[in-house]
XYZ file of C-alpha atoms in Angstrom:
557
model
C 0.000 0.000 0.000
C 1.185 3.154 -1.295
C 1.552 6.480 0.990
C -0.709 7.983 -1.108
C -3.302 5.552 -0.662
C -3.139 5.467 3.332
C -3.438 9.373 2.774
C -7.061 8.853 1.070
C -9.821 10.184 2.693
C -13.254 7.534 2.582
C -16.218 8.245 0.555
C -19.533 6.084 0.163
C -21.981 6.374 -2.429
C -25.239 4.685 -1.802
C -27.991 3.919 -4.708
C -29.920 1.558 -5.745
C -29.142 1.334 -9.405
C -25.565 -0.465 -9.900
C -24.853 1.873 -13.048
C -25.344 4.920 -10.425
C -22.959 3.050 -7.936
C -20.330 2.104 -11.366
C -20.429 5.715 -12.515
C -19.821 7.437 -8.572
C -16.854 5.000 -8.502
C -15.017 5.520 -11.511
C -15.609 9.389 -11.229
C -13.752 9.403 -7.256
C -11.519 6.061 -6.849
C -8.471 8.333 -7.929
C -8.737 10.740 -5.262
C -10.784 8.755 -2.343
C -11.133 5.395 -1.083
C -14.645 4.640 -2.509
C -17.042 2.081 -0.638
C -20.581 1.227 -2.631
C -23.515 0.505 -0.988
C -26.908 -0.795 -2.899
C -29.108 0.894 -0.283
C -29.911 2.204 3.458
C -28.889 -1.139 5.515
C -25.611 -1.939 3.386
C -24.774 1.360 4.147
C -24.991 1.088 7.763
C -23.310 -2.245 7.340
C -20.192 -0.765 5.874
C -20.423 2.661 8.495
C -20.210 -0.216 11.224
C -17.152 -2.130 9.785
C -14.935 1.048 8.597
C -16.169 3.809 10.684
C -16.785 7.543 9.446
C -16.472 8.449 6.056
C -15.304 12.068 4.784
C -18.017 12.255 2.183
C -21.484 10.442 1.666
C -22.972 10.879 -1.532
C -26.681 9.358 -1.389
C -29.688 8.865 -4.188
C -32.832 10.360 -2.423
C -35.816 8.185 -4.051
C -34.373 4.358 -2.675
C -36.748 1.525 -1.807
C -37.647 1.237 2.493
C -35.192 3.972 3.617
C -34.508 7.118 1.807
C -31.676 9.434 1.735
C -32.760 11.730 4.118
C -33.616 9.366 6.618
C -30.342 7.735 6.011
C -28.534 10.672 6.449
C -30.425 11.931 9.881
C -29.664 8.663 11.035
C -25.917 9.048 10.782
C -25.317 12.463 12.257
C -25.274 11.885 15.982
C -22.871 9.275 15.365
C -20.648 10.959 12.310
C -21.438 15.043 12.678
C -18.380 15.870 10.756
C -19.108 13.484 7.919
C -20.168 16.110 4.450
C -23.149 14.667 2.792
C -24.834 15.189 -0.390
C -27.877 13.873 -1.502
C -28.729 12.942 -4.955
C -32.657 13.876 -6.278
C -34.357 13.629 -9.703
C -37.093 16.035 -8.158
C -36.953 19.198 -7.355
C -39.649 19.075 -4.953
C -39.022 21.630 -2.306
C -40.703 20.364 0.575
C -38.047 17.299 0.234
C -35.288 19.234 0.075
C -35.880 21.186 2.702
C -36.519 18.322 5.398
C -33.423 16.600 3.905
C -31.097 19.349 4.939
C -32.974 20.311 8.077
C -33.142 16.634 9.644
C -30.052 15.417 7.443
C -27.975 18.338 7.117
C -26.648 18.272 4.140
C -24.159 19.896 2.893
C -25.399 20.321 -0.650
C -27.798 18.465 -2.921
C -27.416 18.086 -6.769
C -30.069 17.329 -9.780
C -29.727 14.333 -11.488
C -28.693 14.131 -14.185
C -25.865 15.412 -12.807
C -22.969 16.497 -14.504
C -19.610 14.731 -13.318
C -17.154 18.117 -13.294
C -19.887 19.517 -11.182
C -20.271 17.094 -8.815
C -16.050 16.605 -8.567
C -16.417 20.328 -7.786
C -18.944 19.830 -4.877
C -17.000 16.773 -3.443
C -13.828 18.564 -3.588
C -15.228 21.588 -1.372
C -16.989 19.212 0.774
C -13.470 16.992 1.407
C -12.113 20.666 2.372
C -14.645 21.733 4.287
C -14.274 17.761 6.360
C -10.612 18.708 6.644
C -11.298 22.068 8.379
C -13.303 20.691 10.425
C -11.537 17.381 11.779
C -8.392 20.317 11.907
C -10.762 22.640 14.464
C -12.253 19.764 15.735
C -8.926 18.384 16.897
C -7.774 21.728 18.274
C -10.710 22.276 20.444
C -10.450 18.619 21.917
C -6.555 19.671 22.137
C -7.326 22.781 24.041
C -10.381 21.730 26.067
C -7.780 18.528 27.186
C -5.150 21.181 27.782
C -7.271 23.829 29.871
C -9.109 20.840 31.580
C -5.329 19.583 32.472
C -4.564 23.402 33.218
C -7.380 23.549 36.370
C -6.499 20.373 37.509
C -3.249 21.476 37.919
C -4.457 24.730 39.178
C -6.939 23.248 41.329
C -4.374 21.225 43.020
C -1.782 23.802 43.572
C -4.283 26.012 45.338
C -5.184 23.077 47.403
C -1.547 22.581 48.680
C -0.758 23.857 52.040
C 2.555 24.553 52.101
C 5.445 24.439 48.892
C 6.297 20.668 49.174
C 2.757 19.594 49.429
C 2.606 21.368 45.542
C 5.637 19.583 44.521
C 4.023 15.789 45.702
C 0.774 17.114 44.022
C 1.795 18.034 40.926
C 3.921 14.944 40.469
C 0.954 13.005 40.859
C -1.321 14.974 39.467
C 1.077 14.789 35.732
C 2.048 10.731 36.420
C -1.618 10.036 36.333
C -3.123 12.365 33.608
C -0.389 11.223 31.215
C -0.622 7.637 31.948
C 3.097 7.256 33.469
C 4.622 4.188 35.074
C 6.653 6.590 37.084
C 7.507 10.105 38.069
C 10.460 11.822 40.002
C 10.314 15.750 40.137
C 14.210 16.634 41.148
C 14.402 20.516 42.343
C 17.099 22.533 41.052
C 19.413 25.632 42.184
C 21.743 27.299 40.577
C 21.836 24.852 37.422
C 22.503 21.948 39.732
C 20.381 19.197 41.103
C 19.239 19.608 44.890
C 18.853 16.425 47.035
C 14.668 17.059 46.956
C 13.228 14.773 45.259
C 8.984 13.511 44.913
C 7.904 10.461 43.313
C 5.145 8.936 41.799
C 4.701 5.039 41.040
C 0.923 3.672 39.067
C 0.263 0.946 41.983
C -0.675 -1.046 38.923
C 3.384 -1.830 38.269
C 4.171 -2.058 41.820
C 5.797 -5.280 41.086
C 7.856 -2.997 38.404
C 10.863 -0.919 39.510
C 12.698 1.070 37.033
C 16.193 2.290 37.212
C 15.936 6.185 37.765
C 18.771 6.665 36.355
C 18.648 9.727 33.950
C 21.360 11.767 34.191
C 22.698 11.708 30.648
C 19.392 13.526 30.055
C 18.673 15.294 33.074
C 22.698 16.957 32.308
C 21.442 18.033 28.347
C 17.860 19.046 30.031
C 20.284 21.624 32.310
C 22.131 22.576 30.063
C 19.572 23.274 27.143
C 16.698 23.735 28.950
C 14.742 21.662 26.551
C 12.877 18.683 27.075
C 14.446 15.232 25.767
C 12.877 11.887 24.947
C 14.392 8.657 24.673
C 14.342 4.854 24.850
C 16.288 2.112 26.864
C 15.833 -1.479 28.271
C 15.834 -3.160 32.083
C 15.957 -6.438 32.441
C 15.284 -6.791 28.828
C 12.177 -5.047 29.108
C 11.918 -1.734 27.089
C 10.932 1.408 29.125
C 10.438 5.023 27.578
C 12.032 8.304 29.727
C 10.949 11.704 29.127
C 12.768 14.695 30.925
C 10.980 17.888 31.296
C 12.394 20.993 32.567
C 10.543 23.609 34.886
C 11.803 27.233 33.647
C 10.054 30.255 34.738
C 11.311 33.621 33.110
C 14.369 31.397 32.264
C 15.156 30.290 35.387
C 15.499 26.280 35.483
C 13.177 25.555 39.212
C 12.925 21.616 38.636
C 13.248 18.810 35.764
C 10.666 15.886 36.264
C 11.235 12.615 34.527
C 8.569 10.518 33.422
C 8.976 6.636 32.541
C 6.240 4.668 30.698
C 7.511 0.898 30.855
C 6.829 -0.924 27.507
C 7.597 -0.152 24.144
C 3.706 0.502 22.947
C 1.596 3.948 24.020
C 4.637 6.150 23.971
C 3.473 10.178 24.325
C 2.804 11.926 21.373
C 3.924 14.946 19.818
C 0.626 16.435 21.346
C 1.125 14.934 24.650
C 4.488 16.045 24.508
C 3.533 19.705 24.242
C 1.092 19.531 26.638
C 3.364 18.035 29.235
C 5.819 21.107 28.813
C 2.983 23.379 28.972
C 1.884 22.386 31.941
C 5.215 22.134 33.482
C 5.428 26.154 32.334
C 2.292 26.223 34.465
C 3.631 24.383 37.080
C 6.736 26.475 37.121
C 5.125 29.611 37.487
C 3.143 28.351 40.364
C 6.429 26.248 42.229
C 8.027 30.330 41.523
C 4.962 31.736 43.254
C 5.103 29.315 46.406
C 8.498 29.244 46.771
C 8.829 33.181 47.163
C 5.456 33.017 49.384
C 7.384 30.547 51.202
C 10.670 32.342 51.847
C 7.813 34.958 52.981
C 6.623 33.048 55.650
C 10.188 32.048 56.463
C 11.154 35.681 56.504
C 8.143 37.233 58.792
C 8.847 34.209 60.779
C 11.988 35.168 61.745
C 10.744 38.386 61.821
C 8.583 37.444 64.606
C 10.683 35.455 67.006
C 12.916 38.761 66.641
C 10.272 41.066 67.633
C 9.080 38.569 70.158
C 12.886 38.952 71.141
C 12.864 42.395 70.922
C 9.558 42.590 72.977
C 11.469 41.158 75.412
C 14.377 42.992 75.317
C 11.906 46.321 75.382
C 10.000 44.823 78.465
C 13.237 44.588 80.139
C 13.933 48.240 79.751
C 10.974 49.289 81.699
C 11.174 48.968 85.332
C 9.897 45.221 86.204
C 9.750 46.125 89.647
C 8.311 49.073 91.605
C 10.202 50.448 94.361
C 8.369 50.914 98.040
C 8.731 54.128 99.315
C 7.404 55.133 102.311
C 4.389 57.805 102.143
C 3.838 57.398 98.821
C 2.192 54.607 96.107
C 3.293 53.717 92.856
C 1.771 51.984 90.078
C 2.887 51.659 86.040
C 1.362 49.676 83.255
C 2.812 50.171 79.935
C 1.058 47.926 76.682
C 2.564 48.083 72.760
C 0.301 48.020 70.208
C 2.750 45.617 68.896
C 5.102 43.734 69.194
C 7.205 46.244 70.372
C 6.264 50.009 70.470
C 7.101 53.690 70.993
C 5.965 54.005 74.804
C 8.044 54.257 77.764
C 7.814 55.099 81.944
C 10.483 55.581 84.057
C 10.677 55.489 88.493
C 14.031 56.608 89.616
C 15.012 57.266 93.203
C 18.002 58.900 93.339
C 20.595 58.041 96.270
C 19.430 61.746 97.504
C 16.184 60.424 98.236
C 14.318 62.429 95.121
C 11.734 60.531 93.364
C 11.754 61.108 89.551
C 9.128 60.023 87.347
C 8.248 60.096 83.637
C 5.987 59.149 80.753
C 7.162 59.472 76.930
C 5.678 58.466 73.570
C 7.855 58.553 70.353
C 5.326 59.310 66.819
C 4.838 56.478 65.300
C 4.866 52.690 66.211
C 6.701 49.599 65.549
C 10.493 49.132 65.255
C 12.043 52.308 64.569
C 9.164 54.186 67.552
C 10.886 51.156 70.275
C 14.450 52.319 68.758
C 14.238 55.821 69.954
C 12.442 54.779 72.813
C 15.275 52.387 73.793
C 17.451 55.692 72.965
C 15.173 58.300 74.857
C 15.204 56.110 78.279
C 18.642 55.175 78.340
C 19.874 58.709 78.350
C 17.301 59.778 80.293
C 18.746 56.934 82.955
C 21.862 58.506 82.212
C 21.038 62.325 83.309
C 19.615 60.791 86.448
C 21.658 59.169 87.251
C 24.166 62.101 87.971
C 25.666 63.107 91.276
C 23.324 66.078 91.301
C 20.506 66.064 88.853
C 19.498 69.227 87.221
C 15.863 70.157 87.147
C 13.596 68.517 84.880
C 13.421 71.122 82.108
C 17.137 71.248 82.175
C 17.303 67.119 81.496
C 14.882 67.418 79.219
C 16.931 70.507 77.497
C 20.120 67.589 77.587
C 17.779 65.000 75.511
C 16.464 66.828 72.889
C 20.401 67.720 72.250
C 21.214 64.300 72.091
C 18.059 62.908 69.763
C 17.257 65.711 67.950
C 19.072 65.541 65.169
C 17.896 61.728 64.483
C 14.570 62.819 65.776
C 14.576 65.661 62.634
C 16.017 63.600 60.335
C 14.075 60.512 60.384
C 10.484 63.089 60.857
C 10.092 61.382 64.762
C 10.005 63.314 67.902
C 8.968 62.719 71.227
C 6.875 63.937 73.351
C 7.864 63.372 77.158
C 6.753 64.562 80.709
C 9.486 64.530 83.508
C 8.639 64.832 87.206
C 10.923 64.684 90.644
C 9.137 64.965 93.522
C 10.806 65.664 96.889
C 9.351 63.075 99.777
C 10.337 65.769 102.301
C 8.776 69.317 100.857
C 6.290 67.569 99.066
C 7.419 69.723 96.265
C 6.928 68.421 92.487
C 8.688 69.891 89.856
C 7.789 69.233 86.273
C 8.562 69.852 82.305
C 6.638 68.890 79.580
C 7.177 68.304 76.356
C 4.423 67.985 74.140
C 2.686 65.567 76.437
C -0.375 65.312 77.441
C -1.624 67.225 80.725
C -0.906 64.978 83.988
C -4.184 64.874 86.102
C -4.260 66.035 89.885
C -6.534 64.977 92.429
C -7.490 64.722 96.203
C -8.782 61.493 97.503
C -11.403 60.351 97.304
C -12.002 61.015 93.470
C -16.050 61.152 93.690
C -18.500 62.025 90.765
C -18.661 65.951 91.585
C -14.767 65.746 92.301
C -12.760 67.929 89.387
C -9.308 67.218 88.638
C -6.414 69.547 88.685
C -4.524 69.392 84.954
C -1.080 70.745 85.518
C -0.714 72.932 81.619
C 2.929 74.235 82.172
C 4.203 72.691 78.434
C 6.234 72.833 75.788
C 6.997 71.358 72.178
C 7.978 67.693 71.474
C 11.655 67.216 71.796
C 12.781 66.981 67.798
C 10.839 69.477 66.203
C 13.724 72.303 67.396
C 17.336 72.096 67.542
C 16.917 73.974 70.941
C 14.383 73.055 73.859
C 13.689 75.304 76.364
C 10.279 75.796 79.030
C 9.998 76.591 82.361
C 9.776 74.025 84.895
C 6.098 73.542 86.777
C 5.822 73.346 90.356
C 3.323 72.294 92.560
C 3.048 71.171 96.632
C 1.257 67.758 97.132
C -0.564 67.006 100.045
C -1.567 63.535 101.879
C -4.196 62.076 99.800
C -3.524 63.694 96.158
C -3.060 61.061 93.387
C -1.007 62.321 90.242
C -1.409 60.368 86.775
C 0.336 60.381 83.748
C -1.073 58.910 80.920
C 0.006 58.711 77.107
C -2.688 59.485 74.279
C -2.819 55.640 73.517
C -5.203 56.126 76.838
C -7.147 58.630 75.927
C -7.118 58.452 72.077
C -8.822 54.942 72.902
C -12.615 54.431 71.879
C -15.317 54.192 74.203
C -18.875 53.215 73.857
C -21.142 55.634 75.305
C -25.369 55.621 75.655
C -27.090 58.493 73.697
C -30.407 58.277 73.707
C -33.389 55.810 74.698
C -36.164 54.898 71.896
C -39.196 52.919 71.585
C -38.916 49.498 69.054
C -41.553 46.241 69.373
C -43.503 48.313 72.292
C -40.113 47.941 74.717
C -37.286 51.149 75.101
C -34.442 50.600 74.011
C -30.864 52.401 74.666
C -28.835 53.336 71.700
C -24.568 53.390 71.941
C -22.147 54.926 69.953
C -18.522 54.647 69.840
C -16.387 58.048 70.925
C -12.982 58.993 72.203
C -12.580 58.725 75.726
C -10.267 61.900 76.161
C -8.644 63.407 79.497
C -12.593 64.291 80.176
C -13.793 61.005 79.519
C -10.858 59.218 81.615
C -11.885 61.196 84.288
C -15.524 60.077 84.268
C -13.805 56.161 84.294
C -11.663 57.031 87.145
C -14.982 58.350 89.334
C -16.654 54.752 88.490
C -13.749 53.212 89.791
C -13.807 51.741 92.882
C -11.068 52.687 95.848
C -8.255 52.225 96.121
C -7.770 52.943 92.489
C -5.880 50.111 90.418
C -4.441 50.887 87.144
C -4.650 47.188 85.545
C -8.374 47.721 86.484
C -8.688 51.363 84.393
C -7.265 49.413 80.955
C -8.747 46.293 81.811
C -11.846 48.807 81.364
C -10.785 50.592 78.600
C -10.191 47.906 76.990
C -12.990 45.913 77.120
C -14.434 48.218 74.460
C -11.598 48.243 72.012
C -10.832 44.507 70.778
C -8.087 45.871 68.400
C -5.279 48.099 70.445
C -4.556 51.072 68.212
C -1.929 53.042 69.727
C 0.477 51.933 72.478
C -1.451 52.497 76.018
C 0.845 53.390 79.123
C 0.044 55.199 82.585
C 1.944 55.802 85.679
C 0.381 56.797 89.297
C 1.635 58.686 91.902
C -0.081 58.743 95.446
C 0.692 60.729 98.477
C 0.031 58.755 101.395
């Protein structure tokens, strides 16, 4: 058999007179394989043992079963087959029920004329081409994108970036009909130790030497896919290497083994394979970096957690016990580490220095200046003979301003010392909030005292400068100093009652507490006021922390 005979496409001609059947023959056995069928059941006959034809040409007027029955009767099973029915009426009725239940392509008059019919069979073989050619690139596509979301599907599944690897390994083995699988990771244009397997349990009893390195080394080095054929244990066994590039970066090569020497892949599965392993690499790229993410903000939280730590530490974890006087401090980040910081000194002298500061901001760089701020704070303290508060806090904003400035921070900080015998406190403020002054007890028509001697931030001038406050505390006064995280904090607050399903009802709204509102909490407290109880409060409305929350008591005994 010639090439150009397996090339032939099939036609059948059905009628029911032979010198029909003789003529249709010798006018198409050059260019088609020609079957001839006598009528309706023959023609069936022959459909059954050869399959679909290209082209049926059919007589309409035949004895039991005519053409256009014939040809609806075929199209579920053959659509693509081009049919053309043959009439010696022009009856219009017929015509149009043969190419509405038959459709036909075309019909033609007999007697026909043979250059006019070769015409019509040689557009209808065309038109069969073009189709089996679309037909065959939608079942290639829909096979493709159906392989595409699988793929997809699975990757989005995965938890983690190894769980993708096993899955798509699988997911590729069985789609593709492979014996085995190995996906081997690569870096830097070398293999890594990683690999993920697949086996079809329906070898198990099979085990194939994975042993492609020739390939996997030209795969490397090419970056192309290569295909070839070998024997174990006289058995012959198929191994395809396909590499895993992403923006031309090799990620992976997987090789696939089919054992046997029948069902190898195809030119088409071949294609798809590497287009899916394009897929595949684009997703491995994706979870990889999301996974060097996780890695990353990982370590990026067991350092804050460190650094929380390491901030904690900084603040007094102890309290000291003074006689005559009670001291309390609670100071809580919004994160993991924040801007907030308090400091109780007593100086060998016997002075009592207290302080409250917030650096703008939050996060890392606010706890950096903060770890900055109270450490040279500590510092001017911790001199001989400590100069008055506006004078230390003249000494820090020449040591941090110039970072403060240059970064856009600054601080705003209030400084006490308070003198167990005069009673005397002396104060500068920076930008901070007003401290709040009271006698005990604090009842609901108490008012407080706000002490307003203040200042800029320290970093928003080269030069600080304010006059210290002073003030005489008696037995029974309470001073607080609070950050804004306190009283920047939402509250909810009743507004109004109204009627709804006959009962009253009490609408809330949520507000910001302010020093007013703070106040009002500290009045509903009960005595002896306990700061962990005041934020336990404030907090109960606000379940997300939004700036960092610290206050420090003072209380004359």
């Amino acid at each position: 058999m010639t090439e150009t005979e397996v090339e032939k496409l099939k036609l059948m001609v059905v009628d029911d007179e032979p010198d029909n059947l003789d003529l249709l023959y010798r006018t198409f056995w050059r260019s088609f394989k020609v079957y001839k069928a006598n009528d309706a059941h023959e023609a069936f006959a022959i459909l059954d043992q050869v399959g679909e034809m290209a082209v049926i040409i059919s007589d309409q007027r035949m004895p039991e079963m005519n053409g256009t029955e014939l040809f609806s009767r075929t199209v579920e099973r053959f659509p693509d087959t081009i049919r053309i029915l043959l009439t010696g009426f022009t009856d219009v009725e017929d015509l149009v029920d043969a190419i509405n239940s038959g459709q036909v392509f075309k019909y033609i008059t007999k007697p026909w004329k043979p250059d006019q019919l070769k015409a019509l069979v040689e557009q209808g073989k065309d038109t069969y081409k073009l189709v089996k050619k679309r037909t065959k690139e939608l079942r290639h596509a829909l096979r493709r994108e159906s392989l595409f979301n699988a793929v997809t599907t699975t990757i989005r599944e995965s938890l983690d970036y190894n769980s993708i690897l096993k899955k798509i390994v699988v997911t590729i083995g069985q789609t593709f009909t492979a014996t085995s699988c190995v996906l081997r990771l690569v870096e830097g244009d070398r293999l890594t130790p990683n690999q993920f397997f697949y086996h079809d349990p329906k070898f198990s009893d099979i085990t194939l030497p994975f042993d492609s390195n020739p390939l996997i080394e030209e795969v490397l080095y090419t970056q192309k896919y290569q295909l070839t054929q070998d024997t174990h244990h006289d058995n012959s066994y198929h191994s395809l290497v396909v590499p895993f590039t992403y923006q031309q970066h090799l990620l992976a090569v997987m090789t696939l083994y089919k054992w046997g020497s029948e069902n190898i892949w195809q030119d088409e599965d071949i294609q798809m394979i590497t287009g899916v392993a394009e897929q595949a690499a684009l997703a491995l790229s994706q979870a990889k970096l999301y996974q060097s993410l996780q890695e990353k903000q990982q370590q990026i939280r067991v350092e804050l957690q460190v650094a929380r730590q390491i901030q904690n530490n900084l603040l007094r974890q102890t309290l000291p016990e003074i006689d005559g006087v009670k001291i309390e401090a609670c100071c809580y980040p919004a994160r993991e580490v924040g801007g907030d910081f308090f400091e109780v000194f007593v100086h060998p002298k016997g002075d009592l220095w207290l302080a409250v500061g917030d650096v703008s901001g939050k996060g890392v760089p606010a706890a950096l200046f903060m770890a900055s701020a109270i450490s040279l704070l500590r510092r001017e303290l911790s001199q001989e003979s400590p100069a008055e508060p506006n004078i230390v806090m003249q000494n820090l904003n020449y040591a941090l301003a110039d970072d403060l400035m240059s970064n856009n921070y600054f601080i705003t900080l209030i400084i006490a010392s308070y003198n167990k015998v005069t009673k005397e406190l002396v104060y500068a403020n920076a930008g901070h909030i007003y401290p709040l002054l009271w006698s005990h007890p604090a009842t609901l028509v108490t008012q407080p005292y706000y002490l307003k001697e203040r200042s800029i931030p320290l970093g928003i001038l080269p030069k600080w400068h304010a006059n210290p406050g002073r003030f005489t505390l008696a037995p029974g006064d309470t001073l607080l100093l609070a950050s804004d995280g306190i009283t920047e904090a939402k509250v909810l607050k009743n507004t109004h009652l109204y009627k709804e399903n006959n009962g009253i009802c009490q609408q809330t709204q949520s507000s910001m507490l302010n020093q007013e509102g703070l106040w009002q909490l500290i009045q509903e407290q009960p005595q002896p006021l306990s700061l962990e109880n005041l934020l336990n409060r404030i907090q109960t409305d606000n379940h997300v922390q939004e700036d960092d929350q610290t206050i420090l008591s003072l209380e004359v005994l």
